[in-house]
XYZ file of C-alpha atoms in Angstrom:
472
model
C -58.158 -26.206 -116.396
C -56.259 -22.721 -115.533
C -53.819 -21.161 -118.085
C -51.495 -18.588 -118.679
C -50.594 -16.060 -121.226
C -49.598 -12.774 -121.183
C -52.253 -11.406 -119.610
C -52.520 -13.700 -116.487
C -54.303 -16.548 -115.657
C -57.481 -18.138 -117.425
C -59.551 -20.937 -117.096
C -60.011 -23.065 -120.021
C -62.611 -26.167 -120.557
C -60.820 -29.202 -120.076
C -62.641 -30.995 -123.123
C -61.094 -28.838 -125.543
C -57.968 -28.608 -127.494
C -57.354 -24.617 -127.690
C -55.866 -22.617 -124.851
C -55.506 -19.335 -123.379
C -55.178 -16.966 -126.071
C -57.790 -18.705 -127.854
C -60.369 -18.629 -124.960
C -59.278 -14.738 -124.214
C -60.668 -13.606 -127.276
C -63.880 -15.565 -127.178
C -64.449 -13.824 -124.193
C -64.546 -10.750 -125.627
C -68.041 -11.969 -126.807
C -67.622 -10.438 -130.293
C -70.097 -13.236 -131.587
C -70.187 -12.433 -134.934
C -71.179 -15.580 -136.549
C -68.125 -15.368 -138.614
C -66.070 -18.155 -136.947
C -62.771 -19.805 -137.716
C -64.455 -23.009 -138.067
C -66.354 -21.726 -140.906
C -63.518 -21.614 -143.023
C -62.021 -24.999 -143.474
C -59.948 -23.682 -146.496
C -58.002 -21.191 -144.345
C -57.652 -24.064 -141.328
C -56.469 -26.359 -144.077
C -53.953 -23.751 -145.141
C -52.391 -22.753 -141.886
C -52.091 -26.329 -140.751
C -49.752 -27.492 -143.724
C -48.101 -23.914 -143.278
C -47.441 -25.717 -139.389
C -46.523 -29.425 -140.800
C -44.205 -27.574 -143.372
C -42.170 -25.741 -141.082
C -41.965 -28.999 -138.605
C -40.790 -30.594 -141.447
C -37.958 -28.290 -141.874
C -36.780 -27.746 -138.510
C -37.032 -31.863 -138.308
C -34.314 -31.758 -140.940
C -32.244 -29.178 -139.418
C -32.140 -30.383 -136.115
C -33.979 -27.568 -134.716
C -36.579 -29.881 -133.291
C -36.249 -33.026 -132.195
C -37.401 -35.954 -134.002
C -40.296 -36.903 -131.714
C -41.339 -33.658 -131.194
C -41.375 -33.099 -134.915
C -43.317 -35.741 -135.562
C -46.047 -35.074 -132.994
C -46.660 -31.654 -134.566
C -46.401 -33.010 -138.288
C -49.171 -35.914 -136.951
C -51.697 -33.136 -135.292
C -50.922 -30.909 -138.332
C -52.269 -33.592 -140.789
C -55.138 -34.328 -138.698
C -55.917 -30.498 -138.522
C -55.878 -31.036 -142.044
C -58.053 -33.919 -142.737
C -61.042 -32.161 -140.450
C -60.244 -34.463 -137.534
C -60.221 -31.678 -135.140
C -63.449 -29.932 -135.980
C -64.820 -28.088 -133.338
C -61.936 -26.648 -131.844
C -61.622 -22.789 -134.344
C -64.180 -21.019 -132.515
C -62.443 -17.734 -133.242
C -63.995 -14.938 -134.210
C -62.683 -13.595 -137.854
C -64.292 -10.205 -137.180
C -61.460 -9.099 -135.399
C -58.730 -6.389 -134.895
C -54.985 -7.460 -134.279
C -53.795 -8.705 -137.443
C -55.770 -12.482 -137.047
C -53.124 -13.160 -134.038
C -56.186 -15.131 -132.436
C -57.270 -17.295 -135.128
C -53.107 -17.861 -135.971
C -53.205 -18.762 -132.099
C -56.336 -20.983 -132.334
C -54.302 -23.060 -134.705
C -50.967 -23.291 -133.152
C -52.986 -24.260 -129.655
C -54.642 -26.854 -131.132
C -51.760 -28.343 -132.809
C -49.506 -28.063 -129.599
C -52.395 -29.887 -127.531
C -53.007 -32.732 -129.616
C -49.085 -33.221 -130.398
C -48.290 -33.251 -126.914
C -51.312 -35.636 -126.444
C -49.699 -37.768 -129.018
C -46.690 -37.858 -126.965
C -48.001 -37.823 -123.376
C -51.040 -39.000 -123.698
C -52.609 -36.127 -122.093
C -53.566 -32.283 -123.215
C -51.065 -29.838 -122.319
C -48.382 -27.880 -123.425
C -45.300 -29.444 -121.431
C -43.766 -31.102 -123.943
C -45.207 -28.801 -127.122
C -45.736 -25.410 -126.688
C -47.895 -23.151 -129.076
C -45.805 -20.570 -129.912
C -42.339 -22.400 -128.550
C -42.360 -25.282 -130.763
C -45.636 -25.399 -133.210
C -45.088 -21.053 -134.445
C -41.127 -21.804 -134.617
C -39.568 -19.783 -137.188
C -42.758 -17.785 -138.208
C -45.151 -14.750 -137.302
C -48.702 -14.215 -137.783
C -47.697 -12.011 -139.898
C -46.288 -13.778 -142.901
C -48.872 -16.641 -141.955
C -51.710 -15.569 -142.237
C -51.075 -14.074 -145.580
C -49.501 -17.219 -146.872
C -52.876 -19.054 -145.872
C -55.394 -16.503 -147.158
C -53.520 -17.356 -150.618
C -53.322 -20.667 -150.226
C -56.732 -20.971 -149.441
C -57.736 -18.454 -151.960
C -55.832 -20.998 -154.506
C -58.072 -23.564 -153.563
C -61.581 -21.458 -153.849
C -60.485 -20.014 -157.106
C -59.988 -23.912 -158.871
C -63.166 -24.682 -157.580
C -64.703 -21.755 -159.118
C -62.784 -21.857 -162.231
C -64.110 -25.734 -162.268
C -67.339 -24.399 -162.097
C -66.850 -21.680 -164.991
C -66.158 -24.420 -166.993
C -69.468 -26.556 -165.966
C -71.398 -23.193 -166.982
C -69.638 -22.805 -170.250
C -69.932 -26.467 -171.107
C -73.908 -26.313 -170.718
C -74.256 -22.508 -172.798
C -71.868 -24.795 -175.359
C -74.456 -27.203 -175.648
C -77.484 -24.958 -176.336
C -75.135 -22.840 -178.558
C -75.153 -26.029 -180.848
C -78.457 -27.425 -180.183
C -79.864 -24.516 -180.850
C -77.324 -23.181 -183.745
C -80.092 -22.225 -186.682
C -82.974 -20.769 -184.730
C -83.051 -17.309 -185.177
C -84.798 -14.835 -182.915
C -84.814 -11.338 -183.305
C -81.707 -9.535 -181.467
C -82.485 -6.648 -178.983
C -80.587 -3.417 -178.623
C -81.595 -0.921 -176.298
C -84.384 -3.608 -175.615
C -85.976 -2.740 -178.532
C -86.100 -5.157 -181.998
C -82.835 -4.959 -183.810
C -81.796 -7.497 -186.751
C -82.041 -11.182 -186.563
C -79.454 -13.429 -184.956
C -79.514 -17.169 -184.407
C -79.882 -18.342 -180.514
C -76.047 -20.333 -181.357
C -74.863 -16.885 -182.144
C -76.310 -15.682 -178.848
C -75.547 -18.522 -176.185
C -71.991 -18.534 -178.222
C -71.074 -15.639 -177.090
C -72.065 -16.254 -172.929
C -69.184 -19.377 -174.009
C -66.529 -16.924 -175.151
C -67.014 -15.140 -171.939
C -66.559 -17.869 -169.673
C -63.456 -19.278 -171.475
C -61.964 -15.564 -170.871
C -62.978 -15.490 -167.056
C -61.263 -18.923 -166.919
C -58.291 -17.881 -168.110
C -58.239 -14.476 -166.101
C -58.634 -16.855 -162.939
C -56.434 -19.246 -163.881
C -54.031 -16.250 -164.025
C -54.676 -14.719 -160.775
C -54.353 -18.498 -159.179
C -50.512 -18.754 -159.991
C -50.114 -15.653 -158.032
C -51.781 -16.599 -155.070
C -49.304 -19.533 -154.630
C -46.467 -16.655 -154.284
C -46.234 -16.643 -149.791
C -44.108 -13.923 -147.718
C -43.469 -17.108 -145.582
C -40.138 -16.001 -144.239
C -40.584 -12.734 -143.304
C -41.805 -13.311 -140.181
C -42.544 -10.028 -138.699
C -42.188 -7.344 -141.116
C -39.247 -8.799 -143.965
C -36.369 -9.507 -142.138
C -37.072 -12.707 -141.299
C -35.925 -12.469 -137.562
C -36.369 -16.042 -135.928
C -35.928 -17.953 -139.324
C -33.161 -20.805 -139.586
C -30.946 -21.034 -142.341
C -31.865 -23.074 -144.394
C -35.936 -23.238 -143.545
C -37.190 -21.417 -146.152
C -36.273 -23.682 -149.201
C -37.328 -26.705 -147.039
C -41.118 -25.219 -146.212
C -41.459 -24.458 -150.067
C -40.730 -27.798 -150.841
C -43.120 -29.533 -148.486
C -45.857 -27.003 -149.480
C -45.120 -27.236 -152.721
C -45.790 -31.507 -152.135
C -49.100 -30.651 -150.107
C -50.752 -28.377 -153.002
C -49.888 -30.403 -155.741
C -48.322 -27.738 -157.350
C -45.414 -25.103 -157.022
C -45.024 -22.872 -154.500
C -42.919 -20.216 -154.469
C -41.698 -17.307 -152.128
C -42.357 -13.711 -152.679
C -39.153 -11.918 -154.624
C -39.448 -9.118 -151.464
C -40.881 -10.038 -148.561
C -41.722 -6.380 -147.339
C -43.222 -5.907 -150.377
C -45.058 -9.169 -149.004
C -46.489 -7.756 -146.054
C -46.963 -4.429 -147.134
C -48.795 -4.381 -150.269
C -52.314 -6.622 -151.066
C -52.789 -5.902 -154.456
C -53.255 -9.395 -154.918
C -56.409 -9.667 -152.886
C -57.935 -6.752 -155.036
C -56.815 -8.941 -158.157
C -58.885 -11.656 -156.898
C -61.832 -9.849 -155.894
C -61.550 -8.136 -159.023
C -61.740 -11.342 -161.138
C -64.669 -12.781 -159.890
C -66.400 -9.774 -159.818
C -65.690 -9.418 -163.594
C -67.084 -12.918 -164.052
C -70.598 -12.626 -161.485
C -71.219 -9.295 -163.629
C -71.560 -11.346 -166.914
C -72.854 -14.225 -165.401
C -75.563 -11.666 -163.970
C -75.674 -10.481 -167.397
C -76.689 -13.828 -168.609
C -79.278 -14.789 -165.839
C -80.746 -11.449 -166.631
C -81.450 -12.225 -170.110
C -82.812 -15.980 -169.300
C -85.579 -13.591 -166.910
C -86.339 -11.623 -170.038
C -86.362 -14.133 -172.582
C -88.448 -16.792 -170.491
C -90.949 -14.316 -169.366
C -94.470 -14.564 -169.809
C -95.763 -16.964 -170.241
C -98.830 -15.902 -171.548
C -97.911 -11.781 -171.610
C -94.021 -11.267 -171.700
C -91.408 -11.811 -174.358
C -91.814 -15.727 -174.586
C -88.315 -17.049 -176.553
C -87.421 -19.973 -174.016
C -88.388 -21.449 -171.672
C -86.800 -22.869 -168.340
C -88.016 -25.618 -165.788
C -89.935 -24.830 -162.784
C -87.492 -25.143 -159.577
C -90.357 -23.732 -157.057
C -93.820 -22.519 -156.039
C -93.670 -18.306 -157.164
C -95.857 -16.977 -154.882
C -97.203 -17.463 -151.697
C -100.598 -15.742 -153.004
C -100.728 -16.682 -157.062
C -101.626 -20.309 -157.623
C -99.486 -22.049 -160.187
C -97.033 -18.633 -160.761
C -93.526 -19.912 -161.587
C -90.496 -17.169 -161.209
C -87.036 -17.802 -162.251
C -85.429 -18.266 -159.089
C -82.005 -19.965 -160.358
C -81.379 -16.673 -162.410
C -82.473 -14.164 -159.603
C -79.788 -16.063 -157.533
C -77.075 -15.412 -159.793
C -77.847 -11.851 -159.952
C -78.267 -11.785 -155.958
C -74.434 -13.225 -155.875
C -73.238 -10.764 -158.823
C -74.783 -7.765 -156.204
C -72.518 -9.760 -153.210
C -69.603 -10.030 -155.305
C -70.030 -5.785 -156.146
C -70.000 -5.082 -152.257
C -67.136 -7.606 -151.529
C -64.971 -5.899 -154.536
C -65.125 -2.613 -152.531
C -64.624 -4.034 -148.875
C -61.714 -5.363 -150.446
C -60.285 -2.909 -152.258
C -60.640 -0.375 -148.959
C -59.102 -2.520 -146.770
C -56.445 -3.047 -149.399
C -55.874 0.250 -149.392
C -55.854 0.300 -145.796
C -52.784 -0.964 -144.861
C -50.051 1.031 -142.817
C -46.377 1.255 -142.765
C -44.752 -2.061 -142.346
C -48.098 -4.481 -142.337
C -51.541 -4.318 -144.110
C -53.716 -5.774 -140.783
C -56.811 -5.929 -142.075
C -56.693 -9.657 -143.619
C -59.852 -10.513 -141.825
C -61.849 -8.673 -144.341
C -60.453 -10.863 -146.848
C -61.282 -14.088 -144.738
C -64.950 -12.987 -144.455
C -65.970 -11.170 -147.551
C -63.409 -12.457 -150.741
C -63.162 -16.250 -149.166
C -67.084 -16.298 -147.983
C -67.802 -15.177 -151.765
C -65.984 -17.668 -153.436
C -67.000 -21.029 -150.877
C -70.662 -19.795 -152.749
C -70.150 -19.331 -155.972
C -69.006 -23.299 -157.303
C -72.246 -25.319 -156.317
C -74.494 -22.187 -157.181
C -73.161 -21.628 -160.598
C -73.385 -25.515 -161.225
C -76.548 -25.695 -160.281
C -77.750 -22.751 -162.690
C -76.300 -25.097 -165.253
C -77.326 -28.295 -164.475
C -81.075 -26.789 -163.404
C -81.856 -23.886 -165.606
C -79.110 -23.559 -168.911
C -79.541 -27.230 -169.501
C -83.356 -27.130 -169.933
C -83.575 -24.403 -172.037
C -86.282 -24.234 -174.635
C -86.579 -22.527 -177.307
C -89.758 -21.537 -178.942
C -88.496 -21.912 -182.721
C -91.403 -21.111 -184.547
C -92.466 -18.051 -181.555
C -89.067 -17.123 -182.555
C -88.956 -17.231 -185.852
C -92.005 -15.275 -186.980
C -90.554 -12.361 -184.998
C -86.851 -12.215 -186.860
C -89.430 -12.224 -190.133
C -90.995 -8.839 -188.617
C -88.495 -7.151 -187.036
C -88.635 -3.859 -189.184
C -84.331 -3.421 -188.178
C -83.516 -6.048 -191.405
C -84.123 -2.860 -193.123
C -80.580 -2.383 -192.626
C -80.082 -4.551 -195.231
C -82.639 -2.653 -197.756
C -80.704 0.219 -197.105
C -77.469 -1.216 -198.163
C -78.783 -2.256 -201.206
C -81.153 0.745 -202.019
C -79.907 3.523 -199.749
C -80.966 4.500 -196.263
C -83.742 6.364 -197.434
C -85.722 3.551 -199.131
C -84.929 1.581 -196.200
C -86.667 4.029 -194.027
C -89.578 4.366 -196.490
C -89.755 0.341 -196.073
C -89.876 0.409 -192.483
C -92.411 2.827 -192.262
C -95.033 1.229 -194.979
C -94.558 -1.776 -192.626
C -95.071 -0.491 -189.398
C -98.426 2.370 -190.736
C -99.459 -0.960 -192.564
C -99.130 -3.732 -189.954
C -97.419 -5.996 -192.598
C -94.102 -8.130 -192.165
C -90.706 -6.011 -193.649
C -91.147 -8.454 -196.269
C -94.596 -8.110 -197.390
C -94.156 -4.263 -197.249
C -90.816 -4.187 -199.110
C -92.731 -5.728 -202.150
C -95.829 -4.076 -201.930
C -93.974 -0.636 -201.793
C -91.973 -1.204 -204.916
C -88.707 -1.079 -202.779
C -87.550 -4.550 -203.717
C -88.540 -7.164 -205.742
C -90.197 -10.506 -204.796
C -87.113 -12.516 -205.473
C -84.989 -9.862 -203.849
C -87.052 -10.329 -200.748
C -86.917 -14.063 -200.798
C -83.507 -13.581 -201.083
C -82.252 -10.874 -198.697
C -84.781 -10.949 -196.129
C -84.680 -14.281 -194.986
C -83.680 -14.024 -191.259
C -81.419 -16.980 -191.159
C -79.668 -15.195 -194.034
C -79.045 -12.441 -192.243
C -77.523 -14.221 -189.550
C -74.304 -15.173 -191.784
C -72.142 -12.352 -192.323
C -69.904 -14.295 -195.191
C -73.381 -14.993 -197.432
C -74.554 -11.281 -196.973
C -71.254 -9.793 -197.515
C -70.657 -11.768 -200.573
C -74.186 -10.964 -201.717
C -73.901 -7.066 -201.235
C -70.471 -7.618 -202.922
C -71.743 -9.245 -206.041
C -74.659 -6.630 -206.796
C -72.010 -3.520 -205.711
C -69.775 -4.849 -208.260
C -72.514 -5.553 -210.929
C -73.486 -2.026 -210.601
């Protein structure tokens, strides 16, 4: 069919539900793979942003009833995925989004008139007319990016909270097997593996909370402002009424922005965001990296756990297992790093009365986080949960770590700690052996305050050192 905008006449296939504007800017044949359609948060978002405000004006009188209703019905079908298919917009794109706001408010005006006409067309429902009443792209698309944004960030904090359930469980399965701690990868004292895998579970409740946090702002909109804060084209009366529908859809309150050209301006928010889940892949990286230390091997590296196979290793090295759900996470820590500073730039970016460049947001900070919840569930589910440790492996090397020396020198003085370390390591003998054999401590004294586990608990060997301090 033929169309018009405001660049003349286009033709338009007649099986589909977006117009002019839409098919303009697919023919500028930008292809970059990153398409509306891809981003079923964002549609989601925009659509109840459209059934919100037909809502209001319904109640106002601003539309009429039918007409209302027709845009409210294609809205919630928008919603609900029915019209997949029709967002082929390209998010790599200049012009503030106006095409992927327009691929919306097309489809929506089709299928509403459709619903009242029977037919596609915009005679009775026009995009911008009737379905972009009240509104701009430029408070819109905002609004969605945070609404969406909402969404991806519960289903990541969800999956946080998978991840620190399954480090929980090893922390107490594993709660009295001591390994030897690593500083500077190199042996350091003994500390038990609950001590270790406790600490990945502090972590995660933190990066919970910091999301949780940054979620309640993104359900703060500039909905209102319309072009740049003054809210030219709003009806009295509009605002309080989209709130409240929105406020229905997302199950929770949402509120407007205390200064709307604050709103459009400024996008701190976005580098909030990025910032928190790049704060959370770095320690997640952290702890895949140390499940590739401590697993490897088998036969030559460090040997503490081990984790099921997922996949062959090598296309070359019969039966060579790598740890592929680890190397993932550290793959999406090194995406979330580079999506952390195309955000921030194009944060910084903005100009004057707008910040344009939301599509950055759409592809890099939305992309990241539609990854992240099945991938970090399925490190937990695939790799924390079979853990392994190799106890007795373990073990024997907290017993020769020459660092519990530390605790020789608290109760003899650095110096005869060093001299113990040294006999052990020119003798090949365990701390313990070498302690006694020296003259540096007696046999009970080693029994005592060389037992690994021991040394784990900070209340027995403060209490210990205490005792024989005061004795003195």
């Amino acid at each position: 069919m033929i169309e018009h905008d405001l660049l003349g006449n286009i033709t338009v296939p007649d099986d589909k539900y977006y117009g002019a504007q839409t098919q303009r800017s697919l023919e500028l044949c930008l292809a970059s793979r990153e398409k509306l359609e891809c981003y079923p948060e964002i549609i989601y978002s925009m659509a109840a942003i459209k059934k919100a405000y037909a809502e209001a004006h319904k109640s106002l009188g601003v539309l009429d009833e039918k007409s209302a209703d027709s845009i409210i019905k294609a809205s919630e079908e928008v919603m609900q995925g029915e019209m997949s298919g029709e967002f082929p917009s390209d998010i790599v794109c200049g012009g503030g989004c106006v095409n992927i706001h327009m691929n919306i408010n097309e489809v929506i005006a089709k299928r509403a008139n459709e619903l009242l006409t029977g037919h596609k067309g915009n005679e009775k429902i026009h995009p911008n007319t009737h379905v972009n009443k009240g509104q701009s792209t430029n408070d819109v698309i905002p609004a969605a990016i945070k609404l969406a944004m909402y969404q991806n960030l519960t289903a990541v904090r969800d999956s946080v909270n998978v991840l620190k359930n399954s480090y929980a469980a090893k922390a107490e399965e594993y709660r009295d097997a001591v390994k030897v701690s690593r500083t500077c990868i190199q042996d350091a004292v003994p500390i038990t593996f609950g001590q270790f895998f406790g600490a990945s579970v502090s972590f995660l409740e933190r990066q919970a909370e910091t999301l949780d946090a940054v979620m309640r702002e993104c359900l703060i909109l500039p909905l209102g402002a319309t072009a740049v804060g003054t809210g030219l084209n709003m009806y009295e009366g509009a605002s309080g009424l989209v709130f409240e529908s929105l406020t229905r859809t997302m199950g929770t309150e949402v509120a407007q922005e205390k200064n709307l050209f604050d709103g459009l301006q400024y996008a701190d928010v976005y580098v909030k965001v990025s910032s928190a889940v790049k704060a959370l892949m770095t320690g997640i990286s952290k702890m895949a990296r140390d499940i590739r230390f401590m697993s490897s091997g088998p036969r030559s590296g460090i040997n503490e756990i081990c984790i099921a196979p997922v996949q062959n290793g090598s296309s070359i090295m019969p039966g060579k297992v790598n740890p592929a759900l680890p190397e993932s996470m550290n793959v999406l820590a090194y995406l979330a790093i580079g999506t952390d500073a195309a955000v921030t730039a194009a944060a910084e970016g903005g100009e004057l009365e707008l910040n344009v460049w939301e599509a950055v947001m759409i592809t890099e900070l939305i992309k990241l986080m539609q990854m992240i919840p099945n991938m970090l569930k399925t490190f937990a589910g695939k790799c924390v949960d079979t853990i392994k440790v190799n106890e007795e492996h373990c073990r024997k090397e907290a017993e020769d770590t020459l660092s519990s020396a530390a605790v020789i020198s608290a109760l003899k003085g650095y110096q005869t700690g060093t001299e113990a370390a040294q006999y052990a390591h020119e003798k090949g003998l365990s701390l313990k052996c070498a302690a006694v054999e020296s003259g540096c401590l007696s046999q009970e004294e080693a029994d005592t305050f060389l037992d690994p586990l021991m040394l784990t608990d900070v209340s027995r060997t403060g209490r210990m050192l205490l005792d024989i301090v005061q004795k003195k």
